[in-house]
mmCIF file with all atom_site columns, C-alpha atoms in Angstrom:
data_model
loop_
_atom_site.group_PDB
_atom_site.id
_atom_site.type_symbol
_atom_site.label_atom_id
_atom_site.label_alt_id
_atom_site.label_comp_id
_atom_site.label_asym_id
_atom_site.label_entity_id
_atom_site.label_seq_id
_atom_site.pdbx_PDB_ins_code
_atom_site.Cartn_x
_atom_site.Cartn_y
_atom_site.Cartn_z
_atom_site.occupancy
_atom_site.B_iso_or_equiv
_atom_site.pdbx_formal_charge
_atom_site.auth_seq_id
_atom_site.auth_comp_id
_atom_site.auth_asym_id
_atom_site.auth_atom_id
_atom_site.pdbx_PDB_model_num
ATOM 1   C CA . MET A 1 1   ? 134.634 107.829 109.492 1.00 0.00 ? 1   MET A CA 1
ATOM 2   C CA . TYR A 1 2   ? 132.040 108.625 106.808 1.00 0.00 ? 2   TYR A CA 1
ATOM 3   C CA . LYS A 1 3   ? 131.280 104.934 106.191 1.00 0.00 ? 3   LYS A CA 1
ATOM 4   C CA . ARG A 1 4   ? 131.000 104.331 109.932 1.00 0.00 ? 4   ARG A CA 1
ATOM 5   C CA . ASN A 1 5   ? 128.486 107.189 110.238 1.00 0.00 ? 5   ASN A CA 1
ATOM 6   C CA . ILE A 1 6   ? 126.450 105.739 107.379 1.00 0.00 ? 6   ILE A CA 1
ATOM 7   C CA . LEU A 1 7   ? 126.419 102.342 109.076 1.00 0.00 ? 7   LEU A CA 1
ATOM 8   C CA . VAL A 1 8   ? 125.419 103.863 112.412 1.00 0.00 ? 8   VAL A CA 1
ATOM 9   C CA . CYS A 1 9   ? 122.666 105.910 110.773 1.00 0.00 ? 9   CYS A CA 1
ATOM 10  C CA . ALA A 1 10  ? 121.457 102.821 108.911 1.00 0.00 ? 10  ALA A CA 1
ATOM 11  C CA . PHE A 1 11  ? 121.333 100.955 112.216 1.00 0.00 ? 11  PHE A CA 1
ATOM 12  C CA . LEU A 1 12  ? 119.393 103.789 113.828 1.00 0.00 ? 12  LEU A CA 1
ATOM 13  C CA . PHE A 1 13  ? 116.972 104.025 110.906 1.00 0.00 ? 13  PHE A CA 1
ATOM 14  C CA . THR A 1 14  ? 116.389 100.283 111.126 1.00 0.00 ? 14  THR A CA 1
ATOM 15  C CA . SER A 1 15  ? 115.892 100.226 114.886 1.00 0.00 ? 15  SER A CA 1
ATOM 16  C CA . ILE A 1 16  ? 113.574 103.233 114.772 1.00 0.00 ? 16  ILE A CA 1
ATOM 17  C CA . PHE A 1 17  ? 111.432 101.763 112.003 1.00 0.00 ? 17  PHE A CA 1
ATOM 18  C CA . THR A 1 18  ? 111.353 98.348  113.655 1.00 0.00 ? 18  THR A CA 1
ATOM 19  C CA . GLY A 1 19  ? 109.221 99.891  116.379 1.00 0.00 ? 19  GLY A CA 1
ATOM 20  C CA . PHE A 1 20  ? 106.804 101.181 113.759 1.00 0.00 ? 20  PHE A CA 1
ATOM 21  C CA . ALA A 1 21  ? 106.678 98.048  111.639 1.00 0.00 ? 21  ALA A CA 1
ATOM 22  C CA . GLY A 1 22  ? 106.483 95.712  114.589 1.00 0.00 ? 22  GLY A CA 1
ATOM 23  C CA . SER A 1 23  ? 103.690 97.505  116.369 1.00 0.00 ? 23  SER A CA 1
ATOM 24  C CA . ALA A 1 24  ? 101.798 98.861  113.411 1.00 0.00 ? 24  ALA A CA 1
ATOM 25  C CA . GLY A 1 25  ? 102.211 96.040  110.924 1.00 0.00 ? 25  GLY A CA 1
ATOM 26  C CA . ALA A 1 26  ? 99.317  94.026  109.699 1.00 0.00 ? 26  ALA A CA 1
ATOM 27  C CA . SER A 1 27  ? 97.346  94.453  112.920 1.00 0.00 ? 27  SER A CA 1
ATOM 28  C CA . LEU A 1 28  ? 97.008  98.153  112.057 1.00 0.00 ? 28  LEU A CA 1
ATOM 29  C CA . VAL A 1 29  ? 95.396  97.212  108.774 1.00 0.00 ? 29  VAL A CA 1
ATOM 30  C CA . VAL A 1 30  ? 92.960  94.857  110.476 1.00 0.00 ? 30  VAL A CA 1
ATOM 31  C CA . ALA A 1 31  ? 92.127  97.352  113.225 1.00 0.00 ? 31  ALA A CA 1
ATOM 32  C CA . GLN A 1 32  ? 91.385  100.144 110.778 1.00 0.00 ? 32  GLN A CA 1
ATOM 33  C CA . ALA A 1 33  ? 89.400  98.170  108.224 1.00 0.00 ? 33  ALA A CA 1
ATOM 34  C CA . GLN A 1 34  ? 86.689  100.440 106.934 1.00 0.00 ? 34  GLN A CA 1
ATOM 35  C CA . GLY A 1 35  ? 83.141  99.268  106.555 1.00 0.00 ? 35  GLY A CA 1
ATOM 36  C CA . ASN A 1 36  ? 81.357  96.112  107.568 1.00 0.00 ? 36  ASN A CA 1
ATOM 37  C CA . ASP A 1 37  ? 82.224  94.013  104.572 1.00 0.00 ? 37  ASP A CA 1
ATOM 38  C CA . GLN A 1 38  ? 82.851  90.555  106.002 1.00 0.00 ? 38  GLN A CA 1
ATOM 39  C CA . GLU A 1 39  ? 84.813  89.408  102.961 1.00 0.00 ? 39  GLU A CA 1
ATOM 40  C CA . PHE A 1 40  ? 87.138  92.405  103.251 1.00 0.00 ? 40  PHE A CA 1
ATOM 41  C CA . ARG A 1 41  ? 87.805  91.776  106.936 1.00 0.00 ? 41  ARG A CA 1
ATOM 42  C CA . GLN A 1 42  ? 88.396  88.084  106.314 1.00 0.00 ? 42  GLN A CA 1
ATOM 43  C CA . LEU A 1 43  ? 90.882  88.981  103.607 1.00 0.00 ? 43  LEU A CA 1
ATOM 44  C CA . LEU A 1 44  ? 92.771  91.260  105.986 1.00 0.00 ? 44  LEU A CA 1
ATOM 45  C CA . GLU A 1 45  ? 92.790  88.620  108.708 1.00 0.00 ? 45  GLU A CA 1
ATOM 46  C CA . GLN A 1 46  ? 94.115  86.050  106.252 1.00 0.00 ? 46  GLN A CA 1
ATOM 47  C CA . GLY A 1 47  ? 96.846  88.507  105.237 1.00 0.00 ? 47  GLY A CA 1
ATOM 48  C CA . ARG A 1 48  ? 97.766  89.129  108.877 1.00 0.00 ? 48  ARG A CA 1
ATOM 49  C CA . GLN A 1 49  ? 98.099  85.394  109.495 1.00 0.00 ? 49  GLN A CA 1
ATOM 50  C CA . LEU A 1 50  ? 100.377 85.050  106.476 1.00 0.00 ? 50  LEU A CA 1
ATOM 51  C CA . VAL A 1 51  ? 102.537 87.930  107.746 1.00 0.00 ? 51  VAL A CA 1
ATOM 52  C CA . ASP A 1 52  ? 102.762 86.262  111.157 1.00 0.00 ? 52  ASP A CA 1
ATOM 53  C CA . ARG A 1 53  ? 104.016 83.094  109.436 1.00 0.00 ? 53  ARG A CA 1
ATOM 54  C CA . GLY A 1 54  ? 106.545 85.069  107.385 1.00 0.00 ? 54  GLY A CA 1
ATOM 55  C CA . ASP A 1 55  ? 104.855 84.322  104.052 1.00 0.00 ? 55  ASP A CA 1
ATOM 56  C CA . TYR A 1 56  ? 105.193 87.864  102.744 1.00 0.00 ? 56  TYR A CA 1
ATOM 57  C CA . GLU A 1 57  ? 104.601 87.057  99.080  1.00 0.00 ? 57  GLU A CA 1
ATOM 58  C CA . SER A 1 58  ? 101.221 85.460  99.774  1.00 0.00 ? 58  SER A CA 1
ATOM 59  C CA . ALA A 1 59  ? 100.345 88.221  102.219 1.00 0.00 ? 59  ALA A CA 1
ATOM 60  C CA . MET A 1 60  ? 101.202 90.791  99.543  1.00 0.00 ? 60  MET A CA 1
ATOM 61  C CA . ARG A 1 61  ? 98.759  89.180  97.113  1.00 0.00 ? 61  ARG A CA 1
ATOM 62  C CA . ILE A 1 62  ? 96.061  89.259  99.785  1.00 0.00 ? 62  ILE A CA 1
ATOM 63  C CA . TYR A 1 63  ? 96.680  92.926  100.640 1.00 0.00 ? 63  TYR A CA 1
ATOM 64  C CA . GLN A 1 64  ? 96.758  93.882  96.968  1.00 0.00 ? 64  GLN A CA 1
ATOM 65  C CA . ASN A 1 65  ? 93.359  92.220  96.576  1.00 0.00 ? 65  ASN A CA 1
ATOM 66  C CA . ALA A 1 66  ? 92.158  94.179  99.604  1.00 0.00 ? 66  ALA A CA 1
ATOM 67  C CA . ALA A 1 67  ? 93.498  97.382  98.022  1.00 0.00 ? 67  ALA A CA 1
ATOM 68  C CA . GLN A 1 68  ? 91.479  96.630  94.901  1.00 0.00 ? 68  GLN A CA 1
ATOM 69  C CA . MET A 1 69  ? 88.367  96.158  97.029  1.00 0.00 ? 69  MET A CA 1
ATOM 70  C CA . ARG A 1 70  ? 88.999  99.336  99.043  1.00 0.00 ? 70  ARG A CA 1
ATOM 71  C CA . PRO A 1 71  ? 91.401  101.545 97.077  1.00 0.00 ? 71  PRO A CA 1
ATOM 72  C CA . ARG A 1 72  ? 90.689  104.514 99.367  1.00 0.00 ? 72  ARG A CA 1
ATOM 73  C CA . ASN A 1 73  ? 91.743  102.694 102.540 1.00 0.00 ? 73  ASN A CA 1
ATOM 74  C CA . GLY A 1 74  ? 95.069  104.221 103.603 1.00 0.00 ? 74  GLY A CA 1
ATOM 75  C CA . SER A 1 75  ? 95.807  101.523 106.134 1.00 0.00 ? 75  SER A CA 1
ATOM 76  C CA . VAL A 1 76  ? 95.742  98.833  103.430 1.00 0.00 ? 76  VAL A CA 1
ATOM 77  C CA . HIS A 1 77  ? 98.388  100.763 101.484 1.00 0.00 ? 77  HIS A CA 1
ATOM 78  C CA . SER A 1 78  ? 100.355 101.186 104.717 1.00 0.00 ? 78  SER A CA 1
ATOM 79  C CA . GLY A 1 79  ? 100.218 97.426  105.246 1.00 0.00 ? 79  GLY A CA 1
ATOM 80  C CA . ILE A 1 80  ? 101.507 96.903  101.715 1.00 0.00 ? 80  ILE A CA 1
ATOM 81  C CA . GLY A 1 81  ? 104.310 99.357  102.462 1.00 0.00 ? 81  GLY A CA 1
ATOM 82  C CA . ILE A 1 82  ? 105.272 97.463  105.590 1.00 0.00 ? 82  ILE A CA 1
ATOM 83  C CA . LEU A 1 83  ? 105.393 94.216  103.629 1.00 0.00 ? 83  LEU A CA 1
ATOM 84  C CA . TYR A 1 84  ? 107.706 95.841  101.094 1.00 0.00 ? 84  TYR A CA 1
ATOM 85  C CA . VAL A 1 85  ? 109.949 97.007  103.955 1.00 0.00 ? 85  VAL A CA 1
ATOM 86  C CA . LYS A 1 86  ? 110.096 93.456  105.304 1.00 0.00 ? 86  LYS A CA 1
ATOM 87  C CA . GLN A 1 87  ? 111.291 92.432  101.825 1.00 0.00 ? 87  GLN A CA 1
ATOM 88  C CA . ASN A 1 88  ? 113.848 95.303  101.738 1.00 0.00 ? 88  ASN A CA 1
ATOM 89  C CA . ASN A 1 89  ? 112.077 96.874  98.748  1.00 0.00 ? 89  ASN A CA 1
ATOM 90  C CA . TYR A 1 90  ? 112.249 100.462 99.968  1.00 0.00 ? 90  TYR A CA 1
ATOM 91  C CA . SER A 1 91  ? 111.315 102.116 96.667  1.00 0.00 ? 91  SER A CA 1
ATOM 92  C CA . ALA A 1 92  ? 108.067 100.152 96.433  1.00 0.00 ? 92  ALA A CA 1
ATOM 93  C CA . ALA A 1 93  ? 107.409 100.784 100.133 1.00 0.00 ? 93  ALA A CA 1
ATOM 94  C CA . LEU A 1 94  ? 107.893 104.509 99.561  1.00 0.00 ? 94  LEU A CA 1
ATOM 95  C CA . SER A 1 95  ? 105.246 104.469 96.818  1.00 0.00 ? 95  SER A CA 1
ATOM 96  C CA . ALA A 1 96  ? 102.823 102.539 99.021  1.00 0.00 ? 96  ALA A CA 1
ATOM 97  C CA . PHE A 1 97  ? 103.231 104.987 101.908 1.00 0.00 ? 97  PHE A CA 1
ATOM 98  C CA . GLN A 1 98  ? 102.861 107.937 99.557  1.00 0.00 ? 98  GLN A CA 1
ATOM 99  C CA . ARG A 1 99  ? 99.487  106.468 98.497  1.00 0.00 ? 99  ARG A CA 1
ATOM 100 C CA . ALA A 1 100 ? 98.544  106.006 102.154 1.00 0.00 ? 100 ALA A CA 1
ATOM 101 C CA . ILE A 1 101 ? 99.458  109.641 102.886 1.00 0.00 ? 101 ILE A CA 1
ATOM 102 C CA . ALA A 1 102 ? 97.464  110.848 99.886  1.00 0.00 ? 102 ALA A CA 1
ATOM 103 C CA . LEU A 1 103 ? 94.437  109.153 101.474 1.00 0.00 ? 103 LEU A CA 1
ATOM 104 C CA . GLU A 1 104 ? 95.209  110.065 105.100 1.00 0.00 ? 104 GLU A CA 1
ATOM 105 C CA . PRO A 1 105 ? 97.480  113.133 105.064 1.00 0.00 ? 105 PRO A CA 1
ATOM 106 C CA . ASN A 1 106 ? 97.240  113.677 108.825 1.00 0.00 ? 106 ASN A CA 1
ATOM 107 C CA . ASN A 1 107 ? 98.518  110.250 109.864 1.00 0.00 ? 107 ASN A CA 1
ATOM 108 C CA . ALA A 1 108 ? 101.783 110.824 111.748 1.00 0.00 ? 108 ALA A CA 1
ATOM 109 C CA . ASP A 1 109 ? 102.797 107.162 111.525 1.00 0.00 ? 109 ASP A CA 1
ATOM 110 C CA . TYR A 1 110 ? 102.679 107.252 107.729 1.00 0.00 ? 110 TYR A CA 1
ATOM 111 C CA . HIS A 1 111 ? 104.887 110.358 107.658 1.00 0.00 ? 111 HIS A CA 1
ATOM 112 C CA . HIS A 1 112 ? 107.286 108.674 110.107 1.00 0.00 ? 112 HIS A CA 1
ATOM 113 C CA . ALA A 1 113 ? 107.490 105.672 107.786 1.00 0.00 ? 113 ALA A CA 1
ATOM 114 C CA . LEU A 1 114 ? 108.108 107.982 104.840 1.00 0.00 ? 114 LEU A CA 1
ATOM 115 C CA . GLY A 1 115 ? 110.985 109.588 106.761 1.00 0.00 ? 115 GLY A CA 1
ATOM 116 C CA . TYR A 1 116 ? 112.488 106.188 107.439 1.00 0.00 ? 116 TYR A CA 1
ATOM 117 C CA . LEU A 1 117 ? 112.190 105.192 103.793 1.00 0.00 ? 117 LEU A CA 1
ATOM 118 C CA . HIS A 1 118 ? 113.640 108.434 102.454 1.00 0.00 ? 118 HIS A CA 1
ATOM 119 C CA . GLY A 1 119 ? 116.530 107.996 104.891 1.00 0.00 ? 119 GLY A CA 1
ATOM 120 C CA . ASN A 1 120 ? 117.230 104.470 103.743 1.00 0.00 ? 120 ASN A CA 1
ATOM 121 C CA . LEU A 1 121 ? 117.086 105.586 100.127 1.00 0.00 ? 121 LEU A CA 1
ATOM 122 C CA . GLY A 1 122 ? 119.629 108.336 100.859 1.00 0.00 ? 122 GLY A CA 1
ATOM 123 C CA . ASN A 1 123 ? 117.295 111.317 100.518 1.00 0.00 ? 123 ASN A CA 1
ATOM 124 C CA . LEU A 1 124 ? 118.084 112.886 103.887 1.00 0.00 ? 124 LEU A CA 1
ATOM 125 C CA . PRO A 1 125 ? 116.440 116.281 103.236 1.00 0.00 ? 125 PRO A CA 1
ATOM 126 C CA . ALA A 1 126 ? 113.161 114.517 102.384 1.00 0.00 ? 126 ALA A CA 1
ATOM 127 C CA . ALA A 1 127 ? 113.586 112.282 105.447 1.00 0.00 ? 127 ALA A CA 1
ATOM 128 C CA . ARG A 1 128 ? 114.065 115.366 107.620 1.00 0.00 ? 128 ARG A CA 1
ATOM 129 C CA . GLU A 1 129 ? 110.873 116.956 106.269 1.00 0.00 ? 129 GLU A CA 1
ATOM 130 C CA . SER A 1 130 ? 108.846 113.757 106.695 1.00 0.00 ? 130 SER A CA 1
ATOM 131 C CA . TYR A 1 131 ? 109.961 113.367 110.302 1.00 0.00 ? 131 TYR A CA 1
ATOM 132 C CA . ARG A 1 132 ? 109.166 117.017 110.971 1.00 0.00 ? 132 ARG A CA 1
ATOM 133 C CA . ARG A 1 133 ? 105.692 116.545 109.502 1.00 0.00 ? 133 ARG A CA 1
ATOM 134 C CA . ALA A 1 134 ? 105.142 113.477 111.712 1.00 0.00 ? 134 ALA A CA 1
ATOM 135 C CA . ILE A 1 135 ? 106.151 115.543 114.756 1.00 0.00 ? 135 ILE A CA 1
ATOM 136 C CA . ARG A 1 136 ? 103.827 118.410 113.787 1.00 0.00 ? 136 ARG A CA 1
ATOM 137 C CA . LEU A 1 137 ? 100.987 115.897 113.584 1.00 0.00 ? 137 LEU A CA 1
ATOM 138 C CA . ASN A 1 138 ? 101.889 114.112 116.830 1.00 0.00 ? 138 ASN A CA 1
ATOM 139 C CA . ARG A 1 139 ? 104.115 115.977 119.293 1.00 0.00 ? 139 ARG A CA 1
ATOM 140 C CA . ASN A 1 140 ? 104.574 112.749 121.291 1.00 0.00 ? 140 ASN A CA 1
ATOM 141 C CA . HIS A 1 141 ? 105.888 110.601 118.421 1.00 0.00 ? 141 HIS A CA 1
ATOM 142 C CA . VAL A 1 142 ? 109.125 109.387 120.026 1.00 0.00 ? 142 VAL A CA 1
ATOM 143 C CA . ASP A 1 143 ? 110.321 107.485 116.977 1.00 0.00 ? 143 ASP A CA 1
ATOM 144 C CA . ALA A 1 144 ? 109.837 110.528 114.741 1.00 0.00 ? 144 ALA A CA 1
ATOM 145 C CA . TYR A 1 145 ? 112.018 112.585 117.094 1.00 0.00 ? 145 TYR A CA 1
ATOM 146 C CA . LEU A 1 146 ? 114.676 109.856 117.071 1.00 0.00 ? 146 LEU A CA 1
ATOM 147 C CA . GLY A 1 147 ? 114.510 109.530 113.299 1.00 0.00 ? 147 GLY A CA 1
ATOM 148 C CA . LEU A 1 148 ? 114.860 113.287 112.971 1.00 0.00 ? 148 LEU A CA 1
ATOM 149 C CA . ALA A 1 149 ? 117.806 113.275 115.395 1.00 0.00 ? 149 ALA A CA 1
ATOM 150 C CA . SER A 1 150 ? 119.526 110.583 113.345 1.00 0.00 ? 150 SER A CA 1
ATOM 151 C CA . VAL A 1 151 ? 119.003 112.446 110.075 1.00 0.00 ? 151 VAL A CA 1
ATOM 152 C CA . LEU A 1 152 ? 120.131 115.760 111.552 1.00 0.00 ? 152 LEU A CA 1
ATOM 153 C CA . THR A 1 153 ? 123.248 114.089 112.967 1.00 0.00 ? 153 THR A CA 1
ATOM 154 C CA . HIS A 1 154 ? 124.074 112.751 109.529 1.00 0.00 ? 154 HIS A CA 1
ATOM 155 C CA . LEU A 1 155 ? 123.429 116.175 107.976 1.00 0.00 ? 155 LEU A CA 1
ATOM 156 C CA . GLY A 1 156 ? 125.830 117.746 110.496 1.00 0.00 ? 156 GLY A CA 1
ATOM 157 C CA . ASP A 1 157 ? 123.191 119.646 112.491 1.00 0.00 ? 157 ASP A CA 1
ATOM 158 C CA . ARG A 1 158 ? 124.312 118.548 115.953 1.00 0.00 ? 158 ARG A CA 1
ATOM 159 C CA . GLN A 1 159 ? 122.307 121.253 117.725 1.00 0.00 ? 159 GLN A CA 1
ATOM 160 C CA . GLY A 1 160 ? 119.091 120.219 115.979 1.00 0.00 ? 160 GLY A CA 1
ATOM 161 C CA . ALA A 1 161 ? 119.867 116.557 116.601 1.00 0.00 ? 161 ALA A CA 1
ATOM 162 C CA . ALA A 1 162 ? 120.447 117.217 120.308 1.00 0.00 ? 162 ALA A CA 1
ATOM 163 C CA . TRP A 1 163 ? 117.135 119.097 120.571 1.00 0.00 ? 163 TRP A CA 1
ATOM 164 C CA . SER A 1 164 ? 115.252 116.301 118.809 1.00 0.00 ? 164 SER A CA 1
ATOM 165 C CA . TYR A 1 165 ? 116.852 113.647 121.010 1.00 0.00 ? 165 TYR A CA 1
ATOM 166 C CA . GLN A 1 166 ? 116.023 115.670 124.151 1.00 0.00 ? 166 GLN A CA 1
ATOM 167 C CA . GLN A 1 167 ? 112.380 115.826 123.096 1.00 0.00 ? 167 GLN A CA 1
ATOM 168 C CA . ALA A 1 168 ? 112.314 112.043 122.701 1.00 0.00 ? 168 ALA A CA 1
ATOM 169 C CA . GLU A 1 169 ? 113.981 111.608 126.081 1.00 0.00 ? 169 GLU A CA 1
ATOM 170 C CA . LYS A 1 170 ? 111.409 113.891 127.756 1.00 0.00 ? 170 LYS A CA 1
ATOM 171 C CA . ILE A 1 171 ? 108.543 111.893 126.280 1.00 0.00 ? 171 ILE A CA 1
ATOM 172 C CA . ALA A 1 172 ? 109.919 108.401 126.894 1.00 0.00 ? 172 ALA A CA 1
ATOM 173 C CA . PRO A 1 173 ? 113.074 108.292 129.022 1.00 0.00 ? 173 PRO A CA 1
ATOM 174 C CA . ARG A 1 174 ? 112.861 104.497 129.424 1.00 0.00 ? 174 ARG A CA 1
ATOM 175 C CA . ASN A 1 175 ? 112.277 103.722 125.751 1.00 0.00 ? 175 ASN A CA 1
ATOM 176 C CA . PRO A 1 176 ? 115.027 101.311 124.574 1.00 0.00 ? 176 PRO A CA 1
ATOM 177 C CA . ARG A 1 177 ? 115.475 103.214 121.303 1.00 0.00 ? 177 ARG A CA 1
ATOM 178 C CA . VAL A 1 178 ? 116.090 106.407 123.299 1.00 0.00 ? 178 VAL A CA 1
ATOM 179 C CA . ALA A 1 179 ? 118.806 104.543 125.232 1.00 0.00 ? 179 ALA A CA 1
ATOM 180 C CA . GLU A 1 180 ? 120.341 103.332 121.932 1.00 0.00 ? 180 GLU A CA 1
ATOM 181 C CA . TYR A 1 181 ? 120.515 106.883 120.679 1.00 0.00 ? 181 TYR A CA 1
ATOM 182 C CA . ARG A 1 182 ? 121.968 108.097 123.988 1.00 0.00 ? 182 ARG A CA 1
ATOM 183 C CA . SER A 1 183 ? 124.741 105.518 123.587 1.00 0.00 ? 183 SER A CA 1
ATOM 184 C CA . PHE A 1 184 ? 125.319 106.682 120.011 1.00 0.00 ? 184 PHE A CA 1
ATOM 185 C CA . ILE A 1 185 ? 125.651 110.322 121.107 1.00 0.00 ? 185 ILE A CA 1
ATOM 186 C CA . MET A 1 186 ? 128.078 109.486 123.920 1.00 0.00 ? 186 MET A CA 1
ATOM 187 C CA . ASN A 1 187 ? 130.356 107.636 121.504 1.00 0.00 ? 187 ASN A CA 1
ATOM 188 C CA . HIS A 1 188 ? 130.523 110.473 118.944 1.00 0.00 ? 188 HIS A CA 1
#
């Protein structure tokens, strides 16, 4: 039973973060490029193209160069974190998102990502706090509510998990990840 719950939670963590990584990914970095530096923007575009082709190692080199050019750009560090996630290097991704949060502490998406990473690394109390922070910053962050529900379920807080799931369902009743979680609840 315990192993099955871990597998289910891992599935939920993965499906919840997939929404973040898929939609935020490299396009977030390009969209939030600070300044008018043409070389910097070209570098980010080149990195995005490499990500689209699945060449994560080359994209990582490009984003690390961009981070050297603009070390105070949180979205570049977020992009690096997403690349680490795509390579299943959660510890390195955690560090990258912590840098992004240090630069942009009020970015709910970064806190959501941190929750996902803490969850995958087995630090459920830290995951819970990161998801809660994401929700405080953005009360409509469906994936943060679902992530929190998953963590609370694993921690044995069924009442808290039910509340968090209900909030997600109110915000986005047709969201496929909400339906996945509904199915999970009905089977447990």
